[in-house]
mmCIF file of C-alpha atoms and ligand atoms in Angstrom:
data_model
loop_
_atom_site.group_PDB
_atom_site.id
_atom_site.type_symbol
_atom_site.label_atom_id
_atom_site.label_comp_id
_atom_site.label_asym_id
_atom_site.label_seq_id
_atom_site.Cartn_x
_atom_site.Cartn_y
_atom_site.Cartn_z
ATOM 1 C CA MET A 64 43.476 172.018 98.662
ATOM 2 C CA SER A 65 41.099 173.370 96.045
ATOM 3 C CA ASP A 66 41.496 172.391 92.393
ATOM 4 C CA THR A 67 42.095 176.044 91.589
ATOM 5 C CA VAL A 68 45.064 176.214 93.938
ATOM 6 C CA ALA A 69 46.533 172.967 92.570
ATOM 7 C CA LYS A 70 46.182 174.356 89.056
ATOM 8 C CA ALA A 71 47.904 177.559 90.155
ATOM 9 C CA VAL A 72 50.822 175.633 91.700
ATOM 10 C CA GLU A 73 51.268 173.646 88.497
ATOM 11 C CA LYS A 74 51.165 176.780 86.353
ATOM 12 C CA MET A 75 53.575 178.610 88.661
ATOM 13 C CA VAL A 76 56.184 175.851 88.307
ATOM 14 C CA ALA A 77 55.813 176.081 84.510
ATOM 15 C CA PHE A 78 56.118 179.879 84.739
ATOM 16 C CA TYR A 79 59.420 179.664 86.642
ATOM 17 C CA GLU A 80 60.710 176.947 84.326
ATOM 18 C CA GLU A 81 60.184 179.422 81.489
ATOM 19 C CA GLU A 82 61.190 182.681 83.189
ATOM 20 C CA SER A 83 63.628 182.014 85.989
ATOM 21 C CA THR A 84 67.356 181.375 86.070
ATOM 22 C CA MET A 85 66.918 179.890 89.559
ATOM 23 C CA VAL A 86 63.949 177.583 89.061
ATOM 24 C CA VAL A 87 64.580 175.258 92.011
ATOM 25 C CA HIS A 88 65.060 178.153 94.408
ATOM 26 C CA ASP A 89 61.979 180.007 93.195
ATOM 27 C CA VAL A 90 59.768 176.911 93.244
ATOM 28 C CA ASN A 91 60.977 175.823 96.690
ATOM 29 C CA HIS A 92 60.429 179.334 97.992
ATOM 30 C CA PHE A 93 56.851 179.731 96.868
ATOM 31 C CA MET A 94 55.926 176.173 97.914
ATOM 32 C CA LYS A 95 57.203 176.839 101.436
ATOM 33 C CA VAL A 96 55.466 180.210 101.651
ATOM 34 C CA TRP A 97 52.250 178.716 100.332
ATOM 35 C CA GLY A 98 52.495 175.858 102.878
ATOM 36 C CA PHE A 99 52.768 178.304 105.758
ATOM 37 C CA ALA A 100 50.030 180.529 104.338
ATOM 38 C CA ARG A 101 47.726 177.540 103.987
ATOM 39 C CA THR A 102 48.479 176.354 107.523
ATOM 40 C CA ILE A 103 48.146 179.734 109.220
ATOM 41 C CA GLY A 104 45.010 180.645 107.273
ATOM 42 C CA THR A 105 43.356 177.339 108.145
ATOM 43 C CA LEU A 106 44.254 177.461 111.851
ATOM 44 C CA GLU A 107 43.147 181.101 112.065
ATOM 45 C CA GLY A 108 39.760 180.084 110.680
ATOM 46 C CA LEU A 109 39.672 182.121 107.464
ATOM 47 C CA ASP A 110 36.459 181.688 105.508
ATOM 48 C CA PRO A 111 36.881 179.500 102.402
ATOM 49 C CA GLU A 112 36.968 182.366 99.902
ATOM 50 C CA THR A 113 39.494 184.425 101.851
ATOM 51 C CA GLN A 114 41.573 181.277 102.327
ATOM 52 C CA GLU A 115 41.606 180.666 98.588
ATOM 53 C CA THR A 116 42.492 184.306 97.886
ATOM 54 C CA LEU A 117 45.377 184.005 100.360
ATOM 55 C CA GLU A 118 46.645 180.759 98.852
ATOM 56 C CA LEU A 119 46.453 182.040 95.263
ATOM 57 C CA ALA A 120 48.322 185.181 96.316
ATOM 58 C CA ALA A 121 50.952 183.094 98.136
ATOM 59 C CA VAL A 122 51.549 180.881 95.083
ATOM 60 C CA ALA A 123 52.098 183.909 92.834
ATOM 61 C CA HIS A 124 53.586 186.336 95.375
ATOM 62 C CA ASP A 125 57.089 186.460 93.860
ATOM 63 C CA ILE A 126 55.932 186.267 90.247
ATOM 64 C CA ALA A 127 57.728 189.523 89.421
ATOM 65 C CA CYS A 128 61.137 188.365 90.696
ATOM 66 C CA PRO A 129 62.545 186.908 87.446
ATOM 67 C CA LEU A 130 61.455 189.964 85.433
ATOM 68 C CA CYS A 131 62.802 192.371 88.062
ATOM 69 C CA ARG A 132 66.152 190.563 88.177
ATOM 70 C CA ARG A 133 66.400 190.859 84.380
ATOM 71 C CA LYS A 134 65.073 194.385 84.011
ATOM 72 C CA TYR A 135 66.418 196.130 87.116
ATOM 73 C CA GLY A 136 69.188 193.782 88.244
ATOM 74 C CA ALA A 137 67.423 193.093 91.532
ATOM 75 C CA ALA A 138 64.096 191.960 92.877
ATOM 76 C CA ASP A 139 63.546 194.578 95.558
ATOM 77 C CA GLY A 140 60.140 195.386 96.943
ATOM 78 C CA ARG A 141 59.612 198.611 95.019
ATOM 79 C CA HIS A 142 60.179 197.036 91.617
ATOM 80 C CA GLN A 143 58.092 193.995 92.500
ATOM 81 C CA GLU A 144 55.308 196.365 93.435
ATOM 82 C CA LEU A 145 55.602 198.008 90.026
ATOM 83 C CA GLU A 146 55.472 194.783 88.016
ATOM 84 C CA GLY A 147 53.582 192.392 90.301
ATOM 85 C CA GLU A 148 50.031 193.472 89.632
ATOM 86 C CA GLY A 149 50.079 193.161 85.826
ATOM 87 C CA LEU A 150 51.910 189.841 85.851
ATOM 88 C CA THR A 151 49.506 188.383 88.405
ATOM 89 C CA ARG A 152 46.459 189.534 86.448
ATOM 90 C CA GLU A 153 47.827 187.920 83.315
ATOM 91 C CA PHE A 154 48.817 184.743 85.184
ATOM 92 C CA TYR A 155 45.307 184.216 86.553
ATOM 93 C CA GLN A 156 43.497 184.978 83.290
ATOM 94 C CA GLY A 157 41.521 181.907 82.357
ATOM 95 C CA PHE A 158 41.059 180.723 85.951
ATOM 96 C CA GLY A 159 37.522 182.093 85.967
ATOM 97 C CA LEU A 160 38.045 183.953 89.235
ATOM 98 C CA PRO A 161 35.486 186.573 90.268
ATOM 99 C CA GLU A 162 36.759 190.076 89.405
ATOM 100 C CA GLU A 163 36.837 191.165 93.032
ATOM 101 C CA GLN A 164 38.889 188.148 94.092
ATOM 102 C CA LEU A 165 41.349 188.665 91.232
ATOM 103 C CA ASP A 166 41.742 192.330 92.226
ATOM 104 C CA ARG A 167 42.471 191.321 95.791
ATOM 105 C CA ILE A 168 45.056 188.701 94.781
ATOM 106 C CA CYS A 169 46.808 191.288 92.570
ATOM 107 C CA TYR A 170 46.746 193.814 95.402
ATOM 108 C CA ILE A 171 48.306 191.411 97.904
ATOM 109 C CA VAL A 172 51.017 190.300 95.457
ATOM 110 C CA ALA A 173 51.873 193.911 94.601
ATOM 111 C CA HIS A 174 51.963 194.945 98.274
ATOM 112 C CA HIS A 175 53.636 192.004 99.968
ATOM 113 C CA HIS A 176 56.652 194.188 100.737
ATOM 114 C CA SER A 177 54.510 196.892 102.376
ATOM 115 C CA PHE A 178 54.150 196.301 106.080
ATOM 116 C CA THR A 179 51.789 199.161 106.814
ATOM 117 C CA GLY A 180 48.179 199.499 105.746
ATOM 118 C CA VAL A 181 47.494 195.789 106.173
ATOM 119 C CA ASP A 182 43.754 195.668 105.620
ATOM 120 C CA GLY A 183 42.784 192.043 105.995
ATOM 121 C CA LEU A 184 43.782 188.633 107.311
ATOM 122 C CA ASP A 185 44.681 187.400 103.815
ATOM 123 C CA TYR A 186 47.278 190.189 103.498
ATOM 124 C CA GLN A 187 48.435 189.742 107.108
ATOM 125 C CA VAL A 188 49.001 185.993 106.748
ATOM 126 C CA MET A 189 50.817 186.531 103.430
ATOM 127 C CA LEU A 190 53.383 188.732 105.211
ATOM 128 C CA GLU A 191 53.848 186.274 108.056
ATOM 129 C CA ALA A 192 54.216 183.251 105.754
ATOM 130 C CA ASP A 193 56.805 185.001 103.577
ATOM 131 C CA PHE A 194 58.839 186.060 106.596
ATOM 132 C CA LEU A 195 58.796 182.585 108.173
ATOM 133 C CA VAL A 196 60.643 181.450 105.043
ATOM 134 C CA ASN A 197 62.764 184.539 104.388
ATOM 135 C CA ALA A 198 64.110 184.667 107.948
ATOM 136 C CA ASP A 199 65.874 181.398 107.143
ATOM 137 C CA GLU A 200 66.624 181.889 103.437
ATOM 138 C CA SER A 201 68.058 185.367 104.017
ATOM 139 C CA ASP A 202 69.753 184.429 107.285
ATOM 140 C CA VAL A 203 68.044 187.219 109.225
ATOM 141 C CA SER A 204 69.668 187.938 112.592
ATOM 142 C CA ARG A 205 67.880 187.238 115.872
ATOM 143 C CA GLU A 206 67.445 190.999 116.342
ATOM 144 C CA GLY A 207 65.984 191.332 112.865
ATOM 145 C CA ILE A 208 63.539 188.516 113.547
ATOM 146 C CA LEU A 209 62.508 190.007 116.893
ATOM 147 C CA SER A 210 61.968 193.409 115.330
ATOM 148 C CA PHE A 211 59.877 191.990 112.471
ATOM 149 C CA ARG A 212 57.915 189.927 115.003
ATOM 150 C CA GLU A 213 57.120 193.076 116.952
ATOM 151 C CA LYS A 214 56.263 195.249 113.941
ATOM 152 C CA VAL A 215 54.446 192.853 111.640
ATOM 153 C CA PHE A 216 53.339 189.558 113.191
ATOM 154 C CA ARG A 217 49.782 189.549 114.558
ATOM 155 C CA THR A 218 48.149 186.125 114.278
ATOM 156 C CA ALA A 219 48.525 183.662 117.162
ATOM 157 C CA THR A 220 49.467 180.883 114.732
ATOM 158 C CA GLY A 221 52.088 182.959 112.912
ATOM 159 C CA LEU A 222 53.633 184.074 116.197
ATOM 160 C CA ARG A 223 53.707 180.526 117.521
ATOM 161 C CA LEU A 224 55.381 179.168 114.384
ATOM 162 C CA LEU A 225 57.957 181.954 114.368
ATOM 163 C CA ASP A 226 58.788 181.414 118.058
ATOM 164 C CA GLN A 227 59.035 177.654 117.666
ATOM 165 C CA MET A 228 61.177 177.738 114.540
ATOM 166 C CA TYR A 229 63.576 180.454 115.575
ATOM 167 C CA GLY A 230 63.814 179.639 119.278
ATOM 168 C CA LEU A 231 62.306 182.916 120.505
HETATM 169 FE FE1 FE2 B 553 58.717 185.615 98.937
#
């Protein structure tokens, strides 16, 4: 794990401590999603920069949830899309990330509920990692999992993990 990612994890825990009414849930969620993102990205052979972009996006992917719960009463995809980009940009200020990488991280965070227009492996793996966790946390039915598998999953590693975990 890069120092930058470790720093991001530490800061994300502090962020949820400050902002969230469900700190343990939110921290456990992003740590699991990040773990899958890291694993899939590594096994799929992402180059080091794309891997770091993916991991930094995974750490911060639900950054807008506490604000959306407060402001809109729910953390649905549309509202997260609205708030995610600005919060992510602010969160990663001071990390010294190249502008282009920061833009990409913000884009992935803001779009992690959009399943069309996936334009890179970092984005693709983000979606797969989040679903591997959400399928369990949200008790998604077998049909729901199969349909998401068909529509969204693409990487061999993501597909393998999904099949192994959910007995497909
Ligand atoms: Fe998530």
